[in-house]
Amino acid sequence: MKLNSSVITTLQQERSQHEVYPPATEADIKETEIALGVRLPESYCKFVSEFSNGAYLYRCQEISAVGQGNQQIGALQHTYRPWTAGPHKVDDGQPIPIREGGYVTVDQLIPFAYDHNGNMWCFIIEKMQDHEYRVGYYDTFQPKLYGVIDSFHDWLNVCVSHREEVIRAIFDDDVIVHELGLG
């Protein structure tokens, strides 16, 4: 699924509402793909190469960069993966429940968007379909995935449509406060 050019147009028209950086090059994208050992989703590649290599959209939703990153936002391959250490360490291969049903193993997650509470949106790289991966919100404290969405394209559409953190746009206060413990 290709990123709809109207999403890029909207983001560009509202450029003053975002923290943005120069677009990524094809070499930047390839550098990250080689480092991660996977192909990146087409819609994400279009975002970083046509809009901004890493961004802070609506000053509430950070998206990681590719290549070497930029002065504020690191590249995907260098992003912190909280499941590798600390009090919420998860062993490789351990199944992570998905709130909406099913499981995914932690080694199939690549974080691409962090929020201020340490949780993150991740590409779920178990299966690429139509050049896209599903994405899910990783809760570092449970651990559990929430709000699985079909693609980065769909995730970005939610962000642009609601102009807030995507997790807050798709869940009500009951889930946000009582399940995720977010204020």
Backbone as a ProteinNet text record, in pm:
[ID]
protein_1_A
[PRIMARY]
MKLNSSVITTLQQERSQHEVYPPATEADIKETEIALGVRLPESYCKFVSEFSNGAYLYRCQEISAVGQGNQQIGALQHTYRPWTAGPHKVDDGQPIPIREGGYVTVDQLIPFAYDHNGNMWCFIIEKMQDHEYRVGYYDTFQPKLYGVIDSFHDWLNVCVSHREEVIRAIFDDDVIVHELGLG
[TERTIARY]
85.1	0	89.2	68.1	146.5	86.7	174.1	128	53.4	-66.5	-151.5	-83.9	-71.5	-3	-78.4	-208.3	-282.8	-237.4	-191.6	-138.6	-11.1	78.1	201.8	167.5	73.2	31.6	-19.7	-105	-157.6	-44.7	46.9	160.5	244.3	267	346.3	273.6	142.7	65.1	67.2	78.3	80.3	221.5	319.6	460.7	499.2	441.4	476.6	430.6	343.1	293.8	380.7	485.3	570.2	715.6	790.6	936.3	985	1042.8	1080.9	1228.2	1277.5	1417.2	1427.4	1545.2	1559.5	1519.1	1462.5	1420.9	1539.9	1509.5	1610.3	1642.5	1759.7	1798.5	1772.7	1780.2	1767.9	1879.2	1998.1	2110.9	2081.2	2015.9	1977.4	1883.4	1785.7	1688	1758.9	1843.9	1917.9	2007.1	2072.8	2158.3	2078.5	1959.6	1875.4	1824.3	1783.8	1735.9	1846.4	1967.7	2080.4	2107.5	2107.4	2134	2026.9	1902.3	1792.6	1773.4	1819.5	1803.1	1661.9	1586.4	1450.2	1424.1	1329.7	1283	1187.8	1198.1	1107.7	978.6	868.4	740.7	746.8	680.7	681	628.2	521.1	462.9	556.9	628.4	725.5	841.4	889.6	997.6	955.9	832.5	782.4	777.3	732.7	726	864.6	964.7	1097.7	1169.1	1136.2	1205.9	1134.6	1005.6	932.4	891.9	884.9	842.3	954.3	997.5	1098.9	1163.4	1295	1367.7	1363.3	1255.2	1225.8	1145.1	1051	965.8	899.6	852.3	772.5	642.1	544.3	420	327.7	272.6	179.7	235.5	366.3	439.5	393.8	344.6	301.3	336.8	371.7	396.2	528.9	628.5	760.7	766.4	835.7	859.5	1009.5	1064.9	1209.2	1256.3	1386.3	1452.2	1518.6	1583.8	1664.6	1806	1896	2035	2103.4	2158.6	2223	2128.7	2003.5	1910.1	1938.7	1898.2	1924.7	1963.8	1977.5	2028.3	1935.5	1809.2	1713.5	1657.8	1641.7	1570.7	1662.3	1678.1	1765.7	1706.2	1793.4	1752.3	1691.5	1602.6	1534.7	1630	1741.1	1831.9	1902.4	1895.3	1960.3	1861.2	1732.9	1633	1636.3	1605.1	1602.9	1489.3	1520.2	1420.8	1410.5	1310.6	1303	1290.8	1251.3	1236	1369.4	1481.5	1612.6	1681.4	1637.6	1704.2	1609.1	1652.3	1574.6	1464.8	1381.3	1280.1	1171.3	1155.7	1051.5	1112	1229.3	1298.6	1211	1212.6	1138.5	1238.7	1231.1	1323	1289.5	1394.4	1373.4	1277.6	1186.7	1091.5	970.7	973.3	858.6	737.6	621.7	502.3	451.7	417.4	359.9	211.8	120.8	-21.5	-62.3	-156.2	-215.8	-354.5	-384.9	-513	-631.2	-623.2	-732.3	-735.2	-639.4	-633.7	-507.8	-454.8	-335.2	-208.9	-97.7	33.4	132.9	242.2	356.9	479.8	591.5	711.9	786.9	857.9	924	1028.9	1088.7	1189	1126.7	994.1	924.6	880.4	934.1	894.9	1011.5	984.9	1083	1014.8	1059.3	996.1	1021.3	916.4	932.2	876.8	798.5	740.5	729.4	803.7	802.6	708.5	659.8	586.2	654.6	605.7	674.4	673.5	592	584.9	667.4	745.1	831.6	769.6	643.6	580.2	609.7	579.6	616	528.8	516.1	454.8	564.3	532.2	631	578	668.5	637.6	635.5	535.6	528.3	574.3	700.5	764.1	742	645.2	620.7	583.3	513.4	467.4	445.2	508	486	376.6	276.7	168.7	149.8	150.3	139.3	243.7	365.2	479.2	462.8	378.2	352.1	354.5	384.9	371.1	256.6	194.9	102.5	185.3	121	187.5	105.2	171.3	102.9	172.3	98.1	147.2	196	325.8	387.6	385.4	315.1	311.9	427.5	525	645.9	622.8	516.5	496.9	424.9	349.1	272.6	346.5	420.1	417.4	299.9	250.6	134	126	69.2	45.7	-100	-119.4	-252.7	-272	-397	-433.5	-364.8	-355.5	-288.4	-362.2	-285.1	-334.5	-266.5	-334.9	-286.8	-156.2	-123.3	-2.5	39.7	163.9	210.2	123.5	84.6	-2.4	-130.1	-195.6	-319.3	-292.4	-180.3	-140.8	-122.6	-51.3	-26.3	-156.9	-248.1	-379.2	-452.5	-444.3	-507	-442.1	-310.8	-238.3	-278.5	-281.4	-315	-461.9	-549	-692.6	-725	-656.3	-689.3	-592.4	-472.8	-371.5	-337.8	-322.6	-281.6	-211.7	-161.4	-100	-199.5	-153.2	-241.8	-312.8	-243.5	-306.4	-426.5	-419.1	-531.2	-645.4	-613.9	-717.6	-799.2	-739	-811.1	-873.2	-833.8	-892.3	-955.6	-1057.9	-1123.6	-1046.1	-1092.8	-1024	-1019.9	-1118.3	-1118.3	-991.9	-958.1	-837.5	-713.1	-714.6	-598.6	-560.3	-657.4	-630.1	-623.9	-724.6	-734.2	-650	-633.2	-550.7	-405	-384	-248.2	-187.1	-270.8	-221.2	-164.4	-213.5	-167.8	-260.6	-205.8	-286.8	-349
-118	0	123.7	207.8	329.9	437.9	521.5	632.6	730	760.4	851.9	988.5	1042.7	1171.8	1283.7	1267.5	1372.4	1382.1	1270.8	1275	1358.6	1335.2	1414.4	1560.6	1586.8	1724.8	1792.1	1723.7	1780.5	1810.1	1715.2	1736.9	1856.1	1868.3	1980.4	2113.1	2114.6	2237	2279.2	2184	2211.2	2201.5	2221.3	2203.7	2278.7	2395.2	2474.2	2407.6	2309.2	2238.9	2118.6	2094.1	1977.4	2018.9	1931.1	1942.9	1849.1	1905.8	1826.2	1846.4	1756.7	1754.1	1728.1	1742.1	1712.9	1568.7	1545.5	1409.6	1313.6	1186.2	1080.9	1053.4	1000.8	956.2	805.8	755.3	610.2	538	598.6	537.6	530.1	631.8	629.4	512.5	494.9	386.3	251.6	234.9	109	80.1	183.7	166.4	106.6	157.7	107.9	-32.5	-57.4	-191.3	-295.6	-262.7	-355.3	-377.9	-271.6	-283.4	-367.1	-352.3	-426.6	-566.1	-584.9	-712.2	-737	-630.4	-640.9	-524	-545.5	-436.7	-349.5	-219.5	-127.9	-112.8	-82.6	-65.8	50.1	30	129.3	265.5	266.3	394.5	469.7	397.7	461.4	518.9	442.5	492.3	619.3	622.7	742	859.9	835.6	941.3	1001.3	916.2	969.1	1028.9	982.4	1034.4	1154	1169.4	1280.8	1390.5	1358.4	1460.4	1497.1	1404.5	1435.5	1306.6	1306.1	1190.5	1196.7	1142.6	1155.8	1283	1279.7	1397.5	1389.6	1502.9	1512.7	1578.4	1493.9	1543	1602.5	1718.5	1790.9	1806.5	1801.1	1817.1	1716.7	1600.7	1497.8	1355.6	1334	1197.9	1191.7	1130.7	1119.2	999.5	1017.5	908.9	901.7	783.1	763.1	788.3	814	842.5	716.2	729.1	622.9	675.5	587.9	629.2	658.2	777.9	820.1	900.3	918.1	998.8	1145.7	1226.4	1369.8	1418.4	1548.6	1600.8	1574.7	1542.6	1520.8	1379.8	1315.7	1188.3	1081.6	973.1	865.4	778	700	608	481.3	419.4	296.4	193	170.8	65	96.8	220.6	259.4	287.3	265.5	298.7	198.9	247.5	167.2	65.4	-55.1	-162	-204.1	-153.4	-173.7	-319.3	-406.2	-546.5	-618.4	-553.1	-618.4	-610.1	-520.9	-502.5	-436.1	-430.6	-359.1	-442.7	-377.1	-450.1	-517	-476.5	-532.6	-613.1	-674.1	-752.4	-869.1	-892.2	-1002.9	-1090.4	-1219.9	-1311.7	-1323.3	-1340.1	-1362.4	-1478.9	-1463.3	-1568.8	-1572.7	-1493.1	-1492.7	-1431.4	-1498.4	-1441.8	-1319.5	-1217.4	-1095	-1095.4	-1090.1	-1090.6	-962.1	-977.1	-863.3	-843.7	-723.8	-696.5	-743.5	-723.1	-757.7	-907	-984.1	-1127.4	-1170.9	-1282.7	-1337.6	-1300.1	-1340.1	-1316.2	-1282.1	-1220.1	-1197	-1209.5	-1253.7	-1261.8	-1129.3	-1101.3	-971.7	-947.8	-1054.4	-1037.9	-995.9	-987.5	-944	-797.5	-725.8	-585.4	-491.5	-386.5	-280.5	-148.5	-83.5	43.3	154.3	232.2	344.9	475.2	470.6	593.1	580	661.4	660	766.3	743.5	850.3	882.2	982.8	1034.7	938.1	834.2	742.5	615.4	607.8	493.1	382.3	397.3	299.9	339.6	249.7	279.5	205.2	263.9	197.1	119.4	-3.5	-90.7	-147.5	-166.5	-248.4	-393.1	-469.7	-612.4	-685.3	-727.5	-774	-922.2	-985.5	-1127.8	-1157.6	-1063.8	-1087.6	-953.8	-938.1	-818.1	-850.1	-763.6	-781	-650.6	-657.3	-538.8	-433.9	-479.3	-392.4	-320.4	-373.5	-311	-415.3	-368	-448.5	-390.5	-475.2	-423.6	-347.4	-260	-187.7	-204.1	-197.6	-209.2	-126.4	-90.3	-7.8	-99.4	-97.7	-183.1	-114.8	-176.4	-129.6	-196.2	-118.1	-171.7	-230.9	-196.1	-240.3	-374	-416.6	-540.8	-664.8	-683.8	-623	-677.8	-591.2	-625.3	-528.5	-574.4	-487.1	-443.2	-317.2	-257.6	-196.1	-185.9	-107.2	-146.8	-275.7	-318.9	-261.1	-196.6	-129.1	-194.5	-199.3	-272.6	-222.8	-93.9	-42.6	91.3	130.4	263.7	369.6	344	435.9	463.2	356.7	373	442.5	409.3	472.5	623.7	660.4	801.1	874.5	809.2	870.1	902	813.3	839.5	960.9	967.1	1080.1	1211.8	1214	1336.8	1373.8	1275.6	1302.9	1357.6	1308.6	1345.6	1446.5	1459.4	1554.8	1538.7	1412.5	1379.6	1244.8	1200.8	1069.2	966	876.6	780.1	692.2	650.4	563.4	632.2	762.6	837.7	858.6	851.5	867.5	739.7	624.3	499.9	434.3	476.4	418.2	524.9	487.1	578.8	583.7	670.4	689	561.8	474.3	350.4	269.3	252.9	179.4	261.6	389.3	475.6	481.1	502.2	519	385.4	300.7	179.5	62.5	47.3	-62.6	-22	95.3	139.3	224.1	276.1	357.7	491.2	544.5	674.2	783.3	896.6	1007.5	1090
0	0	0	-93.9	-102.5	-14	39.8	121.5	32.1	68.1	-6.5	-12.9	-132.9	-147	-76.6	-52.2	19.6	165.1	223.2	360.4	362.7	267.1	258.2	233.6	145.4	116.8	242.9	318.7	443.4	541.2	556.3	646.6	601.5	470.9	420.3	439.8	420.8	441.7	587.9	676.3	820.6	878.6	794	831.3	958.8	981.3	1099.7	1229.7	1220.3	1339.3	1376.7	1298.3	1318.3	1336.1	1400.3	1402.4	1293.1	1186.3	1069.8	1033.8	949.8	910.6	761.1	702.7	560	530.4	413.8	376.5	368.5	383.4	372.7	226.5	204.4	71.3	59.9	-61	-82	-6.8	-2.2	70.6	220.6	276.8	418.2	446	358.6	375	366.2	266.5	249.3	369.7	424.1	541.7	657.6	680.1	789	759.2	636.2	600.6	619.1	580.4	597.2	745.8	823.9	968	1038.6	997.5	1060.7	1001.1	878	811	758.5	738.5	683.6	589.8	500.8	415.1	495.1	479.2	548.2	469.2	537.8	467.1	367.7	256	148.5	195.5	272.7	316.8	411.2	495.4	584.3	502.5	405.1	318.7	246.3	200.5	132.2	229.7	352.5	453.6	478.6	506.3	539.8	419.2	297.8	179.7	115.2	139	77.3	175	302.8	399.5	496	578.5	678.8	727.4	737.3	791	942.9	997.7	1139.8	1158.4	1248.6	1269.3	1405.5	1448.8	1570.5	1525.2	1488.9	1429.6	1535.3	1503	1589.9	1731	1739.9	1865.1	1972	1924	2018.9	1976.2	1849.1	1802.6	1727.8	1790	1729.2	1634.8	1522.1	1426.7	1402.1	1415.7	1400.4	1257.7	1247.7	1120.4	1066	952.2	892.1	870.4	823.5	800.2	931.8	943.3	1067.5	1157.5	1113.6	1191.4	1171.1	1267.1	1261.2	1400.7	1418.7	1545.8	1664.2	1641.2	1749.7	1755.6	1641.4	1635.9	1576.7	1650.6	1608	1499.3	1437.8	1332.3	1392.3	1315.8	1359.3	1416.2	1349.4	1391.4	1523.1	1568.4	1693.8	1805.4	1780.5	1882	1996.3	2112	2234.1	2227.3	2261.1	2268.3	2414.4	2486.3	2631.4	2674	2582.1	2617.7	2628	2592.9	2594.9	2730.4	2818.9	2948.6	3047.3	3170.1	3271.3	3334.4	3412.6	3489.9	3405.7	3283.2	3197.4	3081.3	3107.1	3004.3	2959.7	2829.3	2769.5	2695.1	2713.9	2646.6	2499	2415.6	2272	2251.9	2160.9	2130.8	2222.6	2330.9	2422.8	2352.7	2360.4	2296.5	2372.1	2294.3	2348.4	2309.4	2408.3	2372.2	2300.6	2209.7	2140.5	2199.2	2244.6	2310.4	2226.1	2098.3	2008.2	1973.6	2024.7	2001.7	1931.1	1970.4	1911.2	1987.2	1928.5	1988.5	1879.6	1921.2	1834.6	1924	1869.4	1951.6	1946	2052.6	2067.2	1958.7	1906.1	1801	1667.8	1660.3	1539.4	1549.4	1648.2	1669	1641.8	1564.3	1540.8	1576.3	1685	1725.3	1623.5	1594	1502.2	1557.9	1665.1	1720.9	1872.2	1942.4	2088.8	2141.5	2263.4	2330.1	2463.2	2531	2649.3	2768.3	2766.2	2878.9	2859.6	2753	2729.1	2646.3	2610	2521.1	2377.1	2283.1	2145	2046.2	1928	1814.2	1743.8	1703.1	1640	1509.1	1414.7	1298.6	1347.7	1307.4	1339.2	1213.5	1214.1	1090.7	1060.8	1126.7	1103.9	958.9	893.1	756.2	686.1	569.8	489.5	388.1	383.6	286.9	210.7	78.7	-6.7	30	59.7	92.6	225.4	314	444.1	555.6	677.1	798.9	880.5	960.6	1060.6	1164.2	1239.3	1347.3	1474.5	1589.6	1717	1822.6	1924.4	2034.9	2146.8	2173.2	2273.9	2409.4	2503.4	2641.8	2715.1	2757.6	2818.2	2956.1	3022.8	3159.8	3172	3069.4	3083.9	3036.4	2938.3	2805.4	2723.1	2636.5	2555.7	2438.7	2326.7	2211.3	2210.3	2180.1	2171.8	2034.2	1992.4	1875.4	1747.3	1719	1596.4	1475.3	1388.8	1268.2	1148.2	1035.5	917.6	857.7	873.9	808.5	867.7	837.8	875.7	807.2	683.8	610.7	690.6	737.2	814.7	948	1011.1	1136.7	1116.6	1010.1	981.2	951.2	881.7	855.8	985.8	1084.1	1213.9	1278.6	1275.9	1335.2	1269.6	1137.8	1064.3	1084.4	1088.1	1105.7	1244	1346.7	1485.2	1546.2	1485.9	1532.8	1681.3	1719.6	1855.5	1854	1971.6	1978.8	1927.2	1843.8	1779.3	1881.6	1985.8	2086	2149.9	2170.3	2230.2	2131.4	2003	1901	1881.8	1908.9	1880.4	2003.4	2123.5	2244.2	2330.8	2404.8	2497.2	2629.6	2719.1	2846.6	2930.9	2915.2	2992.6	2962.9	2836	2798.5	2830.1	2794.6	2817.3	2964	3051.1	3193.5	3267	3249.7	3331.2	3282.4	3151.9	3101.8	3082.9	3022	2992.7	3105.2	3192.9	3303.6	3260.2	3148.1	3098.8	3150.1	3181.1	3232.4	3124.7
[MASK]
+++++++++++++++++++++++++++++++++++++++++++++++++++++++++++++++++++++++++++++++++++++++++++++++++++++++++++++++++++++++++++++++++++++++++++++++++++++++++++++++++++++++++++++++++++++++

